[in-house]
XYZ file of C-alpha atoms in Angstrom:
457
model
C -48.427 -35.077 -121.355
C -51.705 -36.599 -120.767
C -50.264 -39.560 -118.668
C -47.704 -37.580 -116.708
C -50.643 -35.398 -115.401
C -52.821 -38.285 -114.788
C -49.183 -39.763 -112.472
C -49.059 -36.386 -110.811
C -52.634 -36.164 -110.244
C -52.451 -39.537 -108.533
C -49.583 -38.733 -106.356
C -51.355 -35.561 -105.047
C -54.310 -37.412 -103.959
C -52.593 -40.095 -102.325
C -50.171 -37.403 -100.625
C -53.417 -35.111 -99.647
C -55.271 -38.686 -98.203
C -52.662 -39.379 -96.273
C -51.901 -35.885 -94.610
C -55.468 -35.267 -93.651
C -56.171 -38.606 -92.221
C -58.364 -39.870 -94.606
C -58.944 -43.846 -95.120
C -57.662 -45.116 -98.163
C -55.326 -47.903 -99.363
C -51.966 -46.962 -100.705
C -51.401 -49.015 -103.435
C -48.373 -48.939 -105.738
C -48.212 -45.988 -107.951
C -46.458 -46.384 -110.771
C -44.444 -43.686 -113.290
C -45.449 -42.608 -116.447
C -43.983 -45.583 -119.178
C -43.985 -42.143 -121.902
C -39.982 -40.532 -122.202
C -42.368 -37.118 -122.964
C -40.949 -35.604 -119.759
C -37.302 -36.355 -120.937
C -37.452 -33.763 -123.810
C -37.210 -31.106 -121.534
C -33.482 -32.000 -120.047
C -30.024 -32.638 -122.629
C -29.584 -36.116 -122.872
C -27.876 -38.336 -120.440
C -28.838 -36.157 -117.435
C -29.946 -38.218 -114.396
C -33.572 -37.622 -112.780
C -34.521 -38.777 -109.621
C -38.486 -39.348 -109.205
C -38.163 -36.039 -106.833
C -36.889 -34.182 -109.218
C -39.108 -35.561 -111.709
C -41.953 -34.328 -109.147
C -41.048 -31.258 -109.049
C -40.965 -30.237 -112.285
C -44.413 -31.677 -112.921
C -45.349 -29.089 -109.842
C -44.015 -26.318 -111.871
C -45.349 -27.306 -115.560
C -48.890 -28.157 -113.801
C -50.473 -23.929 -113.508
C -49.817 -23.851 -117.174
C -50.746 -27.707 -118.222
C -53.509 -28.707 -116.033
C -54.267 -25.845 -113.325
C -57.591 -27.435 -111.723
C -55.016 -30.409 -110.744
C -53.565 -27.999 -107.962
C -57.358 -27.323 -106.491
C -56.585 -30.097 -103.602
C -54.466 -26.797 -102.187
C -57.288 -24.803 -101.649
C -58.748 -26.706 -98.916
C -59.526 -24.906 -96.097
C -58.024 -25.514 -92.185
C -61.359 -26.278 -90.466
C -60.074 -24.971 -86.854
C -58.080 -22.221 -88.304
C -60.674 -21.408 -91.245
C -58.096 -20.538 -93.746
C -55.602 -22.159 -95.997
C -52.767 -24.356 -94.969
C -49.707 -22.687 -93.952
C -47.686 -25.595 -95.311
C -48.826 -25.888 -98.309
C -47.394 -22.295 -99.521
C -48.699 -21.316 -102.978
C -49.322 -17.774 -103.975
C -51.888 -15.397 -106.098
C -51.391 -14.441 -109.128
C -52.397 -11.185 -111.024
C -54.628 -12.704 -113.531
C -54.321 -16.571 -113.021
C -57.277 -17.833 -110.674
C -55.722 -21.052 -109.736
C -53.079 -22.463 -107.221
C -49.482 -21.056 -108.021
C -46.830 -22.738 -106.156
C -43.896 -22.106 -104.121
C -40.768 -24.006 -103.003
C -42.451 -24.572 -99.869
C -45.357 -26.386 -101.535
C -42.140 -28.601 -103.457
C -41.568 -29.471 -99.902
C -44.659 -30.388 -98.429
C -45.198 -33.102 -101.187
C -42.106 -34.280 -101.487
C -41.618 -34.894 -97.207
C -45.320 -36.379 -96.973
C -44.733 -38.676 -100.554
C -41.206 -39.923 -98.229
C -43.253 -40.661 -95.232
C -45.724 -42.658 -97.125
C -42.475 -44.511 -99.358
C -41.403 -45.138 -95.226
C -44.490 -46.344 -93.598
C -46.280 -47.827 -96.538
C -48.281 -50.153 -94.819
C -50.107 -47.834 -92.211
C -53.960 -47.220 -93.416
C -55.977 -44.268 -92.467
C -53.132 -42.579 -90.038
C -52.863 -38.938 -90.288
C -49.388 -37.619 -90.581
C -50.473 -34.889 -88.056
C -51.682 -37.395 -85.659
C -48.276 -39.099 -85.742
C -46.187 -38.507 -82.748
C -43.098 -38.043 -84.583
C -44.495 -36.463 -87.247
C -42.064 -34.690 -90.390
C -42.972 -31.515 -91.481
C -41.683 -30.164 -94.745
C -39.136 -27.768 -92.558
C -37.483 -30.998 -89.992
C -35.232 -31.415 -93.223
C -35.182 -28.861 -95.079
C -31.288 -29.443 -96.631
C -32.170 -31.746 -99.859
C -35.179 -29.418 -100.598
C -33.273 -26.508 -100.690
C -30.309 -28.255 -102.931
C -32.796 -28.582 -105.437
C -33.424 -25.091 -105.951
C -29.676 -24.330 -104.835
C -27.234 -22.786 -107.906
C -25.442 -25.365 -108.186
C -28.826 -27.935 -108.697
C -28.493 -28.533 -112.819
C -32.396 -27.169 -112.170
C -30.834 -23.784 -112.038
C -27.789 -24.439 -114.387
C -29.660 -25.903 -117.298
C -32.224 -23.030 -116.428
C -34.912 -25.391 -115.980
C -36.978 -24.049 -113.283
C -36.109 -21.740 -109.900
C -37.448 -20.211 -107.245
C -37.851 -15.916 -107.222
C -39.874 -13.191 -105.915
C -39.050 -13.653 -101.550
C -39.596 -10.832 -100.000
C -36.893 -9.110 -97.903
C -36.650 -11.213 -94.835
C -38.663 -14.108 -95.688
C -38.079 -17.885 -96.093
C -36.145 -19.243 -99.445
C -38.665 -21.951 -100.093
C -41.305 -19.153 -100.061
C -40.470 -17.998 -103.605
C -42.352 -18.535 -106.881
C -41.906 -22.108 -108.189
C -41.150 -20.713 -111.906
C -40.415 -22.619 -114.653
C -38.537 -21.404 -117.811
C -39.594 -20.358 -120.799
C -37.570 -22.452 -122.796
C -38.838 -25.725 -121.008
C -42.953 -23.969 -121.614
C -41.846 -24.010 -125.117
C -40.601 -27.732 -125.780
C -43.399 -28.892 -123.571
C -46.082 -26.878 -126.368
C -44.093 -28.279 -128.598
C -42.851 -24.516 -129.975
C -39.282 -23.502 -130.811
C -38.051 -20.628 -127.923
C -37.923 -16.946 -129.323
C -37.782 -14.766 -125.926
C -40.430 -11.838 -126.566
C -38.574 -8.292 -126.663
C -39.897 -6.255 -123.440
C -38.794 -4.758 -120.263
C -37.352 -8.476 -118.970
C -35.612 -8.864 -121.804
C -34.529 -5.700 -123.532
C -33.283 -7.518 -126.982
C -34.562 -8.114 -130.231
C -33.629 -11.234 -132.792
C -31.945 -9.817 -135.771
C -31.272 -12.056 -139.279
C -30.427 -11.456 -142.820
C -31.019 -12.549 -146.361
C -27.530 -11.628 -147.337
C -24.883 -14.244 -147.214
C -20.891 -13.772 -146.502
C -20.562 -12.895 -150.818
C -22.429 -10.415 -150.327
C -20.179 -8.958 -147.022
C -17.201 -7.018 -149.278
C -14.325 -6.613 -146.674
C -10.831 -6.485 -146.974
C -8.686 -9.582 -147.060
C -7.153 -9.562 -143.686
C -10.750 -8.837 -141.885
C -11.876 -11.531 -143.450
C -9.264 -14.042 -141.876
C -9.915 -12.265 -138.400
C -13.333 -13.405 -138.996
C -12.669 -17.090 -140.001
C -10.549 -17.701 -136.995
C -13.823 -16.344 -134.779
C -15.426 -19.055 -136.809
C -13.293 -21.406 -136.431
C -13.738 -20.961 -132.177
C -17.176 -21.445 -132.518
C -17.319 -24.114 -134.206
C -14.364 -26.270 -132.657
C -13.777 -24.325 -129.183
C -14.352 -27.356 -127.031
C -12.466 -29.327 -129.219
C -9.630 -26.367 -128.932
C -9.961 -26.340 -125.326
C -9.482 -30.213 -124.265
C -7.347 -31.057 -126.696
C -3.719 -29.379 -124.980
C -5.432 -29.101 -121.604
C -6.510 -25.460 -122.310
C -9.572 -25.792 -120.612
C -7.606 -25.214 -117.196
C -6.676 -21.675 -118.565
C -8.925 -20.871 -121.631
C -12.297 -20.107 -120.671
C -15.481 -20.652 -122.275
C -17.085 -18.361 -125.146
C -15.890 -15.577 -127.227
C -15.797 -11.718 -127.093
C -15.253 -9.122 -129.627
C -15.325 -5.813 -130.377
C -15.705 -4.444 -133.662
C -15.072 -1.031 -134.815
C -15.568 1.366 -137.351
C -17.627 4.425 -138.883
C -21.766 3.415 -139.593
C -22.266 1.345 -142.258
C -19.184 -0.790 -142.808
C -20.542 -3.448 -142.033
C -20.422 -4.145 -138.081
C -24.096 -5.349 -137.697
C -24.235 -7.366 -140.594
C -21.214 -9.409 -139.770
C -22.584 -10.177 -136.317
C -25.986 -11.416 -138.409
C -23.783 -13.467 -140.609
C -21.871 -15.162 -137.800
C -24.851 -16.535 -136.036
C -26.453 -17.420 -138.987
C -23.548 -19.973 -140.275
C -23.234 -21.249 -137.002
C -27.081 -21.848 -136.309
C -26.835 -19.300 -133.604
C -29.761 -16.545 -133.040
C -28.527 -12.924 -132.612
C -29.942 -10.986 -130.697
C -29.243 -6.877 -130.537
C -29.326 -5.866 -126.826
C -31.291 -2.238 -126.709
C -29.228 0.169 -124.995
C -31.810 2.708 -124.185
C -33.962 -0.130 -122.634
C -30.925 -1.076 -120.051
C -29.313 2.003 -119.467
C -30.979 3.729 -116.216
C -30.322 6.655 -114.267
C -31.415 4.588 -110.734
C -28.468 3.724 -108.950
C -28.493 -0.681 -109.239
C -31.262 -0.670 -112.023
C -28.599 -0.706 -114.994
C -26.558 -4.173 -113.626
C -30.362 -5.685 -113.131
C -31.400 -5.206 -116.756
C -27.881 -6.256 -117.498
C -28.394 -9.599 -115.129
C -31.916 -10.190 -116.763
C -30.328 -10.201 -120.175
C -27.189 -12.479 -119.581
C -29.014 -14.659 -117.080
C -31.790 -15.433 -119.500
C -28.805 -15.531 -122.619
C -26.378 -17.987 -120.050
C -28.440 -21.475 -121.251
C -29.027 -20.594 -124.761
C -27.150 -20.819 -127.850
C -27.072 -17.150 -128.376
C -25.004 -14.540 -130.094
C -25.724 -10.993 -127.610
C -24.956 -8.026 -130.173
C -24.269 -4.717 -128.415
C -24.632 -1.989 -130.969
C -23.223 1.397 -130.305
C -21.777 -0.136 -126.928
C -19.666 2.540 -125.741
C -23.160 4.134 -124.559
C -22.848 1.258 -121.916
C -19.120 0.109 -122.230
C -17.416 3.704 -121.555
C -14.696 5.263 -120.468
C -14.975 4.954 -116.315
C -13.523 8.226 -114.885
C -12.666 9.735 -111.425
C -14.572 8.998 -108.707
C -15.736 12.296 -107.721
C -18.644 12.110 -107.436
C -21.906 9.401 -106.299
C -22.690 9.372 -109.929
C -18.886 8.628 -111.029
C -18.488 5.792 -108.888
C -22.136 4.702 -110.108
C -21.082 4.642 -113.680
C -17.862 2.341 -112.404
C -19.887 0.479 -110.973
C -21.971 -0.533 -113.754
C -18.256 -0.831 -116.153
C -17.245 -2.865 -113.190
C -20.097 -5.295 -113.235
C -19.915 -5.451 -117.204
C -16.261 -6.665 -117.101
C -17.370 -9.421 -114.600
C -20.284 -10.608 -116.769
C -19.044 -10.445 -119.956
C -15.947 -12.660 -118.691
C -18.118 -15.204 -117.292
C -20.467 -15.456 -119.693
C -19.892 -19.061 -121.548
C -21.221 -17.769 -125.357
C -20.828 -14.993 -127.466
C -20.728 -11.347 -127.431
C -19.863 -8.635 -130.150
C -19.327 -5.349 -128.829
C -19.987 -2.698 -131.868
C -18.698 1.002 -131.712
C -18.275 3.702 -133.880
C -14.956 4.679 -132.314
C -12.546 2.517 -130.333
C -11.384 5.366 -128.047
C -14.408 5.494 -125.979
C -14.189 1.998 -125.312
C -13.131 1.710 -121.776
C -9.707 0.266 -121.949
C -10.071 -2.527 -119.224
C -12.579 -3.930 -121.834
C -9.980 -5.051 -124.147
C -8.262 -7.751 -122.213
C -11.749 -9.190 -122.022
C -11.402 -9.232 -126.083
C -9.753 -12.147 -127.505
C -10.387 -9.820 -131.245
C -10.594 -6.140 -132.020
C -11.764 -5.953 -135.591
C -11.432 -2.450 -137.437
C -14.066 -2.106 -140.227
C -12.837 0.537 -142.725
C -14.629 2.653 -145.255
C -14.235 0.119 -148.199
C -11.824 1.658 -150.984
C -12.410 2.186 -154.536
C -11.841 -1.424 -155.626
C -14.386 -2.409 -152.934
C -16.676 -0.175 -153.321
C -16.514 -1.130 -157.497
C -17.323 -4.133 -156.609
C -20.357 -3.659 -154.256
C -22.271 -1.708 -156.803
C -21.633 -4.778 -158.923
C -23.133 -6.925 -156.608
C -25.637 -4.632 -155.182
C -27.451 -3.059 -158.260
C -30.059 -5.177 -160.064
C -28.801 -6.435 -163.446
C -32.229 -4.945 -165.102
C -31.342 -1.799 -164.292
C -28.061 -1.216 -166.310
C -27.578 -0.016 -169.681
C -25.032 -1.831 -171.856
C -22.845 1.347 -171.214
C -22.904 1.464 -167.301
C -19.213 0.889 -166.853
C -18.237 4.201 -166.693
C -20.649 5.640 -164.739
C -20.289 2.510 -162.075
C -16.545 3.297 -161.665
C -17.209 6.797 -161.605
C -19.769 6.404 -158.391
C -16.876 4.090 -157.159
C -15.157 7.134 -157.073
C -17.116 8.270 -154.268
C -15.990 7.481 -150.411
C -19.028 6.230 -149.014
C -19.560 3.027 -146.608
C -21.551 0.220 -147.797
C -24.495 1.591 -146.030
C -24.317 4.771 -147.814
C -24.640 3.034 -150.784
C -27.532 0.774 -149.854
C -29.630 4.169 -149.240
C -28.308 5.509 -152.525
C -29.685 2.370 -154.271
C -33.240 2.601 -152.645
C -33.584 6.350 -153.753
C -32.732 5.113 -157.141
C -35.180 2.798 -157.163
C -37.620 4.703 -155.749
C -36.719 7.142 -159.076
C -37.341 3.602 -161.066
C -40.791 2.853 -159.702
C -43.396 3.005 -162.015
C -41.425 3.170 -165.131
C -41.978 0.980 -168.556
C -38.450 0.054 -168.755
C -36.380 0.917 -165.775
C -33.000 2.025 -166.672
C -30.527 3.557 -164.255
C -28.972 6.308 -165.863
C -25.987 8.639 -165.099
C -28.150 11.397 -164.011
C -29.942 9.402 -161.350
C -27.316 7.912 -160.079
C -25.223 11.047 -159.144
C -28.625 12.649 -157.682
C -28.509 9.743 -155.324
C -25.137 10.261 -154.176
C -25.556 13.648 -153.967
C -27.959 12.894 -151.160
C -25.657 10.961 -149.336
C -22.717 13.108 -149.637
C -24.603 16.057 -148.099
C -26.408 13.665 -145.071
C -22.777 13.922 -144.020
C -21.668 17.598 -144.905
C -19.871 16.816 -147.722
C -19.515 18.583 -151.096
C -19.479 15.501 -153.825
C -17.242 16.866 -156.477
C -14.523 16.657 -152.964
C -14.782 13.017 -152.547
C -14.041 12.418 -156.482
């Protein structure tokens, strides 16, 4: 990025000499000959040399701060900084930060020296017709305007006005996908407060997901939409009607295999997953659930992202009368949900332990409803085939395999089961599962839920 700072650097002198009356010679500036810069947009998108300019603004606090000193300079008559050139003060950062009114200071006095390229030594301020970043303001502000591919490729925008206050006095912020490519680091948002969701994988592949036949051709149509859903849409004209993206709910006791499946999707599709924490978004503040909501789906809108909700009918309730302030503030929230989640272009799995306390206006929102059973005996035979290590079993384990197949328990169940076997193994000369251990795992599981084991037989 060396030469696009060295461009930049340039172009802020030159803009700075001219503006303050100094005597120079503008000479012919020319752009950077390195595509670098072009890494950071898809391809085929056009940039002006404005545009261009501004996001070398943005990208300069975190790539070359001490180039954004020239902003510090003092107004001799006023003694304090320059009202026009905006910029703001960071918490820790000791440098120049700027703002969309410091966009449009450089990029009206860079236009006045393009206009009047042959004047030498003439102060803009001097001038009698002089333009000020504010005589026209409307192509600034389309830049950082919504529908600007600046915002819609989340690029860079401009946030934190106060109440009352000019747009272009925002933060100039640029994303944290485009810091990444320009470090040359592959974007992984960091779970916090902002962004209340952590990436989830797996080791496990779709042989090792036991489900019933029919569940597993609900899933391979889901598949088969993210993988060809443009295709889908353009081909009959369905993009007129058919929207963008995919939602789903999938339902079922713990353990059956909800979260995994979700995991599995994104990873054949070379799609991150990410598991949205409930008690992170949920608030009791009247407005502050739909902003943790917004910060999630905002950041998610530009990304190639699978959002997981796990044990959503916390958030994705029931809506009931409204009686009271806090009844229409939980409609609210439902409200806001349905209007996200429709216009949200990629995916999202909704995961519940029961369907009924799924608010019912959710489901024309779903183009699937998958029902994930307790596996049956047949199933379950065959994950503690798949699932217990080959070392482990005697030449006579048949019968007491079938015989824990016996046992109603959900995939999860037995995935517990199998670690307090093991932990029963550890240590030994010759680990060998036996009959006895086994059942003593089961056992365990059986009464986490209240069961007696000889009833589930």
């Amino acid at each position: 990025m060396q030469e696009h700072i060295t461009y930049f650097n340039t172009l802020l002198h030159t803009a700075f000499a001219y503006y303050l009356g100094s005597s120079y010679e503008i000479t012919e500036i020319i752009p950077p000959k390195s595509n670098r810069l072009s890494m950071l947009w898809e391809e085929g998108q056009t940039v002006s040399p404005e545009e261009q300019i501004v996001i070398l603004l943005a990208l300069m606090p975190h790539i070359s701060p001490e180039t954004l000193d020239l902003f510090f300079i003092q107004h001799k008559e006023l003694d304090r900084h320059y009202t026009e050139f905006g910029g703001w003060k960071g918490t820790s950062h000791g440098g120049f930060l700027p703002t969309g009114q410091t966009a449009a200071f450089l990029l009206t006095v860079l236009a006045k020296i393009s206009e009047n390229g042959k004047l030498k030594g003439e102060s803009l301020q001097q001038q009698e017709n002089s333009l000020s970043p504010f005589n026209s303001p409307l192509p600034i502000l389309n830049l950082f305007g919504k529908e600007h591919w600046f915002y819609k490729k989340n690029i860079l925008r401009l946030e934190g006005q106060g109440e009352g206050e000019p747009f272009l006095s925002g933060k100039l912020v640029v994303s944290d996908e485009i810091l990444a490519k320009v470090h040359g680091q592959e974007y992984e948002p960091e779970y916090n407060s902002n962004f209340p969701a952590k990436k989830i994988t797996t080791l496990l592949e779709w042989d090792d997901l036991v489900l019933p036949y029919n569940l597993r051709e609900e899933l391979d149509d889901i598949i088969c939409w993210i993988e060809h859903q443009q295709e889908i849409r353009e081909k009959w004209g369905l993009n007129k009607i058919v929207k963008q993206g995919y939602r789903c709910l999938l339902y079922g006791q713990p353990g059956t295999g909800k979260t995994l499946t979700a995991t599995l999707l994104g990873k054949q599709n070379n799609m991150d997953v990410y598991r949205v924490d409930l008690s992170m978004i949920v608030s009791k503040y009247i407005g502050e659930t739909e902003k943790n909501l917004a910060k999630i789906f905002d950041k998610a809108e530009h990304q190639n992202w699978i959002l997981f909700f796990d044990e959503a009918d916390a958030l994705f309730g029931q809506r009931t009368d409204t009686q009271s302030s806090n009844d229409r503030h939980a409609n609210q929230e439902v409200a806001y949900l349905l209007q996200r989640i429709e216009d949200f272009p990629g995916i999202v799995i909704l995961a519940t332990n029961l369907k009924e306390n799924i608010d019912e206006a959710f489901f024309r929102r779903f183009q699937s409803s998958l029902y994930f059973p307790i596996p049956d005996e047949r199933l379950r035979y065959k994950l503690w085939r798949n699932m217990l290590p080959k070392e482990w079993l005697p030449e006579d384990s048949e019968s007491f395999i079938r015989h824990a197949a016996s046992y109603k328990l959900s995939g999860g169940s037995m995935v517990n089961a199998i670690q307090n076997c093991a932990i029963k193994l550890h240590g030994k000369n010759s680990p060998v599962l036996t009959e006895e251990i086994l059942k003593q795992a089961l056992l365990r599981e059986q009464q986490k839920e209240g069961k007696v084991i000889s009833d589930e037989r």
